[in-house]
CSV table of C-alpha atoms in Angstrom, one decimal:
chain,number,residue,atom,x,y,z
A,22,UNK,CA,4.9,29.0,23.3
A,23,UNK,CA,4.9,26.8,20.2
A,24,UNK,CA,1.5,25.4,19.3
A,25,UNK,CA,2.1,21.7,20.3
A,26,UNK,CA,-0.5,20.5,17.9
A,27,UNK,CA,1.3,22.2,14.9
A,28,UNK,CA,4.7,21.1,16.2
A,29,UNK,CA,3.6,17.5,16.7
A,30,UNK,CA,1.9,17.3,13.2
A,31,UNK,CA,5.1,18.6,11.6
A,32,UNK,CA,7.4,16.3,13.3
A,33,UNK,CA,5.3,13.2,12.9
A,34,UNK,CA,5.5,14.1,9.3
A,35,UNK,CA,9.1,15.0,9.6
A,36,UNK,CA,10.0,11.6,11.0
A,37,UNK,CA,7.5,9.9,8.9
A,38,UNK,CA,5.3,7.7,10.9
A,39,UNK,CA,2.1,6.7,9.1
A,40,UNK,CA,1.3,4.3,11.9
A,41,UNK,CA,2.0,4.5,15.6
A,42,UNK,CA,4.0,1.3,16.1
A,43,UNK,CA,6.7,0.5,18.6
A,44,UNK,CA,10.1,-1.1,18.3
A,45,UNK,CA,12.8,-1.5,21.0
A,46,UNK,CA,16.3,-0.9,19.6
A,47,UNK,CA,19.5,-1.4,21.5
A,48,UNK,CA,22.1,1.4,21.2
A,49,UNK,CA,25.0,0.3,18.9
A,50,UNK,CA,28.8,0.6,19.5
A,51,UNK,CA,29.2,3.7,17.4
A,52,UNK,CA,27.2,5.7,20.0
A,53,UNK,CA,30.0,5.0,22.5
A,54,UNK,CA,32.3,7.3,20.7
A,55,UNK,CA,30.2,10.4,21.4
A,56,UNK,CA,28.4,12.5,24.0
A,57,UNK,CA,24.9,13.8,23.4
A,58,UNK,CA,22.8,16.5,25.1
A,59,UNK,CA,19.5,15.2,26.3
A,60,UNK,CA,16.6,16.4,28.4
A,61,UNK,CA,14.6,14.7,31.1
A,62,UNK,CA,11.0,13.6,30.8
A,63,UNK,CA,9.0,16.6,29.7
A,64,UNK,CA,10.7,19.9,28.8
A,65,UNK,CA,12.4,20.4,32.1
A,66,UNK,CA,16.1,20.1,33.2
A,67,UNK,CA,18.8,19.5,30.7
A,68,UNK,CA,21.9,17.4,31.3
A,69,UNK,CA,24.7,15.8,29.4
A,70,UNK,CA,24.8,12.1,29.4
A,71,UNK,CA,27.9,10.2,28.3
A,72,UNK,CA,27.5,6.9,26.7
A,73,UNK,CA,29.7,4.4,28.5
A,74,UNK,CA,30.3,1.4,26.2
A,75,UNK,CA,32.7,-1.5,25.8
A,76,UNK,CA,33.6,-2.8,22.4
A,77,UNK,CA,31.4,-5.4,20.7
A,78,UNK,CA,28.5,-5.0,23.2
A,79,UNK,CA,25.0,-4.2,21.9
A,80,UNK,CA,23.4,-2.3,24.8
A,81,UNK,CA,24.5,-0.1,27.7
A,82,UNK,CA,26.0,-2.0,30.6
A,83,UNK,CA,23.3,-2.2,33.2
A,84,UNK,CA,25.3,-4.0,35.9
A,85,UNK,CA,25.8,-0.8,38.0
A,86,UNK,CA,22.4,0.7,37.2
A,87,UNK,CA,19.2,0.2,39.0
A,88,UNK,CA,16.9,-1.8,36.8
A,89,UNK,CA,14.2,0.8,36.8
A,90,UNK,CA,16.5,3.0,34.7
A,91,UNK,CA,15.5,0.8,31.8
A,92,UNK,CA,12.0,2.2,32.3
A,93,UNK,CA,12.8,5.9,33.1
A,94,UNK,CA,12.6,8.2,30.1
A,95,UNK,CA,15.7,10.4,29.7
A,96,UNK,CA,14.6,12.0,26.5
A,97,UNK,CA,11.5,12.1,24.3
A,98,UNK,CA,11.3,14.2,21.2
A,99,UNK,CA,8.2,14.9,19.2
A,100,UNK,CA,6.4,11.7,20.3
A,101,UNK,CA,8.6,9.9,17.9
A,102,UNK,CA,11.7,8.6,19.7
A,103,UNK,CA,12.6,7.9,23.3
A,104,UNK,CA,15.9,7.4,25.1
A,105,UNK,CA,15.7,5.7,28.4
A,106,UNK,CA,18.2,6.3,31.2
A,107,UNK,CA,19.6,2.8,30.7
A,108,UNK,CA,20.4,3.7,27.1
A,109,UNK,CA,17.6,1.8,25.5
A,110,UNK,CA,16.1,3.4,22.4
A,111,UNK,CA,12.4,3.1,21.6
A,112,UNK,CA,10.9,4.2,18.3
A,113,UNK,CA,7.3,5.1,18.5
A,114,UNK,CA,6.5,5.5,14.8
A,115,UNK,CA,7.9,4.5,11.4
A,116,UNK,CA,8.7,0.8,12.2
A,117,UNK,CA,6.2,-0.9,9.9
A,118,UNK,CA,7.7,-3.0,7.0
A,119,UNK,CA,6.3,-4.9,4.1
A,120,UNK,CA,8.0,-7.7,1.9
A,121,UNK,CA,9.3,-7.2,-1.6
A,122,UNK,CA,6.8,-8.5,-4.1
A,123,UNK,CA,5.1,-7.9,-7.5
A,124,UNK,CA,2.8,-5.0,-6.8
A,125,UNK,CA,-0.6,-6.0,-8.1
A,126,UNK,CA,-1.7,-2.4,-8.9
A,127,UNK,CA,1.3,-1.3,-11.0
A,128,UNK,CA,3.0,-4.6,-12.0
A,129,UNK,CA,6.3,-3.2,-10.5
A,130,UNK,CA,8.5,-6.0,-9.2
A,131,UNK,CA,10.8,-5.4,-6.1
A,132,UNK,CA,13.4,-7.4,-4.3
A,133,UNK,CA,15.7,-6.9,-1.4
A,134,UNK,CA,19.5,-7.2,-1.5
A,135,UNK,CA,22.4,-6.9,0.9
A,136,UNK,CA,25.2,-4.6,-0.3
A,137,UNK,CA,27.6,-5.0,2.6
A,138,UNK,CA,27.3,-7.9,5.0
A,139,UNK,CA,29.7,-6.3,7.5
A,140,UNK,CA,27.4,-3.4,8.1
A,141,UNK,CA,24.1,-5.0,7.1
A,142,UNK,CA,23.8,-2.2,4.5
A,143,UNK,CA,20.9,-3.2,2.2
A,144,UNK,CA,18.5,-1.9,-0.4
A,145,UNK,CA,15.2,-2.6,-2.0
A,146,UNK,CA,15.3,-2.7,-5.9
A,147,UNK,CA,12.4,-1.9,-8.1
A,148,UNK,CA,11.9,-2.8,-11.7
A,149,UNK,CA,8.9,-1.8,-13.9
A,150,UNK,CA,7.0,-4.2,-16.0
A,151,UNK,CA,9.3,-4.9,-19.0
A,152,UNK,CA,7.0,-6.9,-21.2
A,153,UNK,CA,6.5,-4.1,-23.8
A,154,UNK,CA,10.2,-3.0,-24.0
A,155,UNK,CA,12.3,-5.9,-22.6
A,156,UNK,CA,15.7,-4.7,-24.0
A,157,UNK,CA,15.5,-1.0,-23.4
A,158,UNK,CA,17.9,0.3,-20.8
A,159,UNK,CA,16.3,2.2,-17.9
A,160,UNK,CA,17.4,5.3,-16.0
A,161,UNK,CA,18.6,4.5,-12.5
A,162,UNK,CA,17.3,6.4,-9.5
A,163,UNK,CA,19.1,6.0,-6.1
A,164,UNK,CA,16.6,7.0,-3.4
A,165,UNK,CA,17.2,7.9,0.2
A,166,UNK,CA,14.3,7.7,2.7
A,167,UNK,CA,13.5,10.3,5.2
A,168,UNK,CA,12.9,10.0,9.0
A,169,UNK,CA,15.2,12.5,10.6
A,170,UNK,CA,18.1,10.0,10.3
A,171,UNK,CA,16.6,8.0,13.1
A,172,UNK,CA,13.3,6.5,11.8
A,173,UNK,CA,11.8,4.7,8.8
A,174,UNK,CA,13.4,2.2,6.4
A,175,UNK,CA,13.5,1.4,2.7
A,176,UNK,CA,11.2,-1.5,3.5
A,177,UNK,CA,8.3,0.4,5.0
A,178,UNK,CA,4.8,0.3,3.5
A,179,UNK,CA,5.0,4.1,3.1
A,180,UNK,CA,8.0,4.0,0.8
A,181,UNK,CA,7.1,0.9,-1.0
A,182,UNK,CA,3.8,2.5,-2.0
A,183,UNK,CA,5.4,5.7,-3.1
A,184,UNK,CA,8.2,4.1,-5.1
A,185,UNK,CA,6.0,1.5,-6.7
A,186,UNK,CA,3.9,4.4,-8.1
A,187,UNK,CA,7.0,6.4,-9.1
A,188,UNK,CA,8.5,3.4,-11.0
A,189,UNK,CA,5.3,2.6,-12.8
A,190,UNK,CA,4.9,6.2,-14.0
A,191,UNK,CA,8.5,7.0,-14.7
A,192,UNK,CA,9.7,3.6,-16.0
A,193,UNK,CA,13.0,3.5,-14.3
A,194,UNK,CA,15.0,1.3,-12.0
A,195,UNK,CA,15.1,2.3,-8.4
A,196,UNK,CA,17.6,1.4,-5.7
A,197,UNK,CA,16.0,2.4,-2.3
A,198,UNK,CA,18.8,2.5,0.2
A,199,UNK,CA,18.3,1.2,3.7
A,200,UNK,CA,21.1,3.0,5.7
A,201,UNK,CA,21.7,2.5,9.4
A,202,UNK,CA,19.9,4.8,11.8
A,203,UNK,CA,20.9,7.2,14.5
A,204,UNK,CA,21.3,7.5,17.4
A,205,UNK,CA,22.7,3.9,17.5
A,206,UNK,CA,24.7,4.8,14.4
A,207,UNK,CA,25.2,8.6,14.6
A,208,UNK,CA,25.4,10.9,11.7
A,209,UNK,CA,27.4,10.8,9.5
A,210,UNK,CA,27.0,7.0,9.4
A,211,UNK,CA,23.7,7.3,7.3
A,212,UNK,CA,25.7,9.4,4.9
A,213,UNK,CA,28.6,7.0,4.8
A,214,UNK,CA,26.3,4.1,4.2
A,215,UNK,CA,24.6,6.0,1.5
A,216,UNK,CA,27.9,6.7,-0.2
A,217,UNK,CA,28.8,3.1,-0.1
A,218,UNK,CA,25.5,2.2,-1.7
A,219,UNK,CA,26.0,4.8,-4.4
A,220,UNK,CA,29.5,3.4,-5.2
A,221,UNK,CA,28.0,-0.1,-5.3
A,222,UNK,CA,25.5,1.1,-7.9
A,223,UNK,CA,28.3,2.7,-9.9
A,224,UNK,CA,30.2,-0.6,-9.9
A,225,UNK,CA,27.5,-2.0,-12.4
A,226,UNK,CA,28.2,0.7,-15.0
A,227,UNK,CA,30.1,-1.6,-17.4
A,228,UNK,CA,27.2,-4.0,-17.5
A,229,UNK,CA,29.1,-5.8,-14.7
A,230,UNK,CA,28.7,-6.0,-11.0
A,231,UNK,CA,27.0,-8.5,-8.7
A,232,UNK,CA,23.3,-7.5,-9.2
A,233,UNK,CA,21.8,-8.7,-12.5
A,234,UNK,CA,18.9,-6.3,-12.4
A,235,UNK,CA,21.3,-3.3,-12.5
A,236,UNK,CA,23.9,-4.8,-14.8
A,237,UNK,CA,21.3,-5.8,-17.4
A,238,UNK,CA,18.7,-3.1,-17.2
A,239,UNK,CA,20.4,0.1,-15.9
A,240,UNK,CA,21.4,3.1,-18.1
A,241,UNK,CA,24.3,4.5,-16.1
A,242,UNK,CA,24.5,7.6,-18.2
A,243,UNK,CA,21.1,8.5,-16.7
A,244,UNK,CA,21.5,8.3,-12.9
A,245,UNK,CA,19.4,10.3,-10.6
A,246,UNK,CA,19.8,10.9,-6.9
A,247,UNK,CA,16.7,11.7,-4.8
A,248,UNK,CA,15.3,11.7,-1.3
A,249,UNK,CA,12.8,13.3,1.0
A,250,UNK,CA,13.5,15.2,4.2
A,251,UNK,CA,16.6,13.7,5.8
A,252,UNK,CA,16.9,11.7,2.6
A,253,UNK,CA,17.0,14.8,0.6
A,254,UNK,CA,19.8,16.0,3.0
A,255,UNK,CA,21.7,12.8,2.2
A,256,UNK,CA,21.1,13.2,-1.6
A,257,UNK,CA,22.6,16.7,-1.4
A,258,UNK,CA,25.7,15.4,0.3
A,259,UNK,CA,26.0,12.4,-2.1
A,260,UNK,CA,25.9,14.9,-5.0
A,261,UNK,CA,28.6,17.0,-3.3
A,262,UNK,CA,30.8,14.0,-2.8
A,263,UNK,CA,30.3,12.6,-6.3
A,264,UNK,CA,31.2,16.0,-7.7
A,265,UNK,CA,34.4,16.1,-5.6
A,266,UNK,CA,35.5,12.5,-5.8
A,267,UNK,CA,33.7,11.1,-8.9
A,268,UNK,CA,32.1,7.7,-9.3
A,269,UNK,CA,34.4,6.2,-12.0
A,270,UNK,CA,34.0,5.9,-15.8
A,271,UNK,CA,30.7,5.0,-17.4
A,272,UNK,CA,28.5,6.7,-14.9
A,273,UNK,CA,26.8,10.1,-15.2
A,274,UNK,CA,24.6,11.8,-12.7
A,275,UNK,CA,21.9,13.5,-14.7
A,276,UNK,CA,19.5,14.9,-12.1
A,277,UNK,CA,18.9,15.6,-8.4
A,278,UNK,CA,15.5,15.7,-6.6
A,279,UNK,CA,15.2,17.2,-3.2
A,280,UNK,CA,11.7,16.6,-1.6
A,281,UNK,CA,11.1,18.9,1.4
A,282,UNK,CA,14.9,18.8,2.3
A,283,UNK,CA,15.9,18.7,5.9
A,284,UNK,CA,18.2,21.7,6.3
A,285,UNK,CA,18.4,23.9,9.4
A,286,UNK,CA,20.6,26.5,11.1
A,287,UNK,CA,21.2,28.3,14.4
A,288,UNK,CA,19.7,31.6,13.5
A,289,UNK,CA,16.0,32.0,12.2
A,290,UNK,CA,15.8,32.5,8.5
A,291,UNK,CA,12.8,34.4,7.0
A,292,UNK,CA,9.6,33.2,8.4
A,293,UNK,CA,11.1,30.3,10.5
A,294,UNK,CA,9.8,30.2,14.0
A,295,UNK,CA,12.0,32.4,16.3
A,296,UNK,CA,10.6,30.8,19.4
A,297,UNK,CA,13.4,29.8,21.7
A,298,UNK,CA,11.8,26.6,22.9
A,299,UNK,CA,11.1,25.4,19.4
A,300,UNK,CA,14.7,26.1,18.2
A,301,UNK,CA,16.1,24.5,21.4
A,302,UNK,CA,14.3,21.3,20.5
A,303,UNK,CA,15.8,21.4,17.1
A,304,UNK,CA,19.3,21.7,18.7
A,305,UNK,CA,18.5,18.8,21.0
A,306,UNK,CA,17.3,16.6,18.2
A,307,UNK,CA,20.4,17.4,16.0
A,308,UNK,CA,22.7,16.6,19.0
A,309,UNK,CA,20.9,13.3,19.5
A,310,UNK,CA,21.4,12.1,16.0
A,311,UNK,CA,24.8,13.8,15.5
A,312,UNK,CA,26.4,13.9,19.0
A,313,UNK,CA,29.9,14.5,17.6
A,314,UNK,CA,29.0,17.8,16.0
A,315,UNK,CA,31.3,20.7,16.8
A,316,UNK,CA,29.2,23.4,15.2
A,317,UNK,CA,25.7,22.4,16.3
A,318,UNK,CA,23.0,23.5,13.9
A,319,UNK,CA,25.6,25.3,11.7
A,320,UNK,CA,27.3,22.0,11.0
A,321,UNK,CA,27.5,21.7,7.2
A,322,UNK,CA,25.8,18.3,7.5
A,323,UNK,CA,22.6,20.0,8.5
A,324,UNK,CA,23.2,23.6,7.2
A,325,UNK,CA,24.6,23.5,3.6
A,326,UNK,CA,24.5,27.4,3.6
A,327,UNK,CA,26.7,27.8,6.8
A,328,UNK,CA,30.0,29.5,6.7
A,329,UNK,CA,32.6,27.0,5.7
A,330,UNK,CA,30.2,24.6,4.0
A,331,UNK,CA,31.3,23.3,0.6
A,332,UNK,CA,30.2,25.4,-2.3
A,333,UNK,CA,27.1,24.2,-4.1
A,334,UNK,CA,28.8,24.8,-7.5
A,335,UNK,CA,30.6,21.5,-6.9
A,336,UNK,CA,27.4,19.4,-7.0
A,337,UNK,CA,27.3,16.5,-9.5
A,338,UNK,CA,24.5,16.6,-11.8
A,339,UNK,CA,23.0,18.6,-14.7
A,340,UNK,CA,19.5,19.3,-13.4
A,341,UNK,CA,18.0,19.8,-10.0
A,342,UNK,CA,14.4,19.9,-8.7
A,343,UNK,CA,13.8,21.4,-5.3
A,344,UNK,CA,10.3,20.6,-3.9
A,345,UNK,CA,8.9,22.5,-0.9
A,346,UNK,CA,5.8,22.4,1.3
A,347,UNK,CA,4.3,24.8,3.9
A,348,UNK,CA,6.5,23.5,6.7
A,349,UNK,CA,9.2,24.9,9.0
A,350,UNK,CA,11.9,23.8,6.5
A,351,UNK,CA,10.4,25.9,3.7
A,352,UNK,CA,12.6,28.9,4.1
A,353,UNK,CA,15.8,26.8,4.2
A,354,UNK,CA,14.7,25.0,1.1
A,355,UNK,CA,14.0,28.2,-0.8
A,356,UNK,CA,17.3,29.7,0.3
A,357,UNK,CA,19.1,26.5,-0.9
A,358,UNK,CA,17.4,26.8,-4.2
A,359,UNK,CA,18.4,30.5,-4.5
A,360,UNK,CA,22.0,29.8,-3.5
A,361,UNK,CA,22.3,26.9,-5.9
A,362,UNK,CA,20.8,29.0,-8.7
A,363,UNK,CA,23.4,31.8,-8.1
A,364,UNK,CA,26.3,29.6,-7.3
A,365,UNK,CA,27.6,29.2,-10.8
A,366,UNK,CA,26.6,25.5,-10.9
A,367,UNK,CA,26.6,24.2,-14.4
A,368,UNK,CA,23.2,22.7,-14.1
A,369,UNK,CA,19.6,24.0,-14.2
A,370,UNK,CA,17.6,24.2,-11.0
A,371,UNK,CA,13.8,24.3,-10.7
A,372,UNK,CA,11.6,25.0,-7.7
A,373,UNK,CA,8.2,23.4,-7.1
A,374,UNK,CA,6.0,24.4,-4.1
A,375,UNK,CA,2.9,22.7,-2.7
A,376,UNK,CA,0.6,25.2,-1.2
A,377,UNK,CA,-1.4,24.4,1.8
A,378,UNK,CA,0.3,21.1,2.6
A,379,UNK,CA,2.7,20.1,5.3
A,380,UNK,CA,6.0,18.2,5.4
A,381,UNK,CA,6.1,15.0,3.3
A,382,UNK,CA,2.3,15.1,2.9
A,383,UNK,CA,2.6,13.2,-0.3
A,384,UNK,CA,3.7,10.0,1.6
A,385,UNK,CA,0.9,10.1,4.0
A,386,UNK,CA,-2.0,11.0,1.7
A,387,UNK,CA,-0.7,10.1,-1.8
A,388,UNK,CA,-4.1,10.4,-3.5
A,389,UNK,CA,-4.8,14.0,-2.5
A,390,UNK,CA,-4.7,16.7,-5.3
A,391,UNK,CA,-1.5,18.3,-4.3
A,392,UNK,CA,0.3,14.9,-4.0
A,393,UNK,CA,-0.8,14.0,-7.4
A,394,UNK,CA,0.5,17.3,-8.8
A,395,UNK,CA,3.8,16.7,-7.0
A,396,UNK,CA,4.2,13.2,-8.4
A,397,UNK,CA,3.3,14.6,-11.9
A,398,UNK,CA,6.1,17.1,-11.6
A,399,UNK,CA,8.7,14.6,-10.4
A,400,UNK,CA,7.8,12.2,-13.2
A,401,UNK,CA,8.0,15.0,-15.7
A,402,UNK,CA,11.5,15.9,-14.4
A,403,UNK,CA,12.6,12.2,-14.6
A,404,UNK,CA,11.3,11.7,-18.1
A,405,UNK,CA,12.5,15.1,-19.5
A,406,UNK,CA,15.3,13.6,-21.7
A,407,UNK,CA,13.0,10.8,-22.9
A,408,UNK,CA,10.5,13.4,-24.1
A,409,UNK,CA,13.2,15.3,-26.0
A,410,UNK,CA,14.7,12.3,-27.8
């Protein structure tokens, strides 16, 4: 049996809940297009539940269901997310948000913008204090938050604290993307939103575009893509798509940062837990957030090393930093690093490992020694060209 304490610790970190808060979410229309495998309360019987939806409605139709189904748990995974038999979604962690502001500790200014009103795709922008170098163009970092595709947001206290610190130390402009979450908006919706956001950023490359902060201050020949956990997964897929499709003239992706990337697969790799129950839960979780998958945990969306996945040599970018912790994703991250290193990719890839720390620890205890070392390495990576010039 899996040690439940270890499992819960990893997945609370994995889905990034610094505080145990609750939020009721109604299942969106996109979920009606899919089926997902779920399990009843506890680890008992499995079943397949089909989402029965009509267009333009915002929750499951309850007219033919007993009202107590809105209180009966159909699926709970890792004490993080619940699906009730009525279709209602409840998030148990990762729902706290803070407003954009001028951070008193760093002088970093942030503001929230809407990228696409039709999907409510939005982002939080961060700008360092420019009083000493008001005219200097800044590298642009597009950041994708973690949370297993189903939790957290760009507006959370966790990410605001982390990015304020990163911006202050690196002196760059950050666009932190707030993509729509599964299971209401199943994978690949988070990836599609993230691509739309990246294209929106690229539209400012000629000192043009709707957002003055980007048009005036951004150096689009120095663009970075980064993310943690599920966000690192998204950053990988954005780099693949940018390499295949391009982002237009005047924009260059310089570097990629993958913090504790969320990759997985059907078969155990290296020291990954071979325990059937643990791996079964991974499959259940993936089918919850990506119910349309045909290949399960060997879907290239979750396993970039699977047979048939796009080759890593096609990634956009010239440098990559893969950061790992002592978690269940470590072997996959190391294998990704080795595959990228040997793929013939034109860029340089580096590996940084944090010993004795668990998944996304730097977000939950940012002042610990290992978190400071990790931040120092990320800042060094981002400022590399500045130091050479």
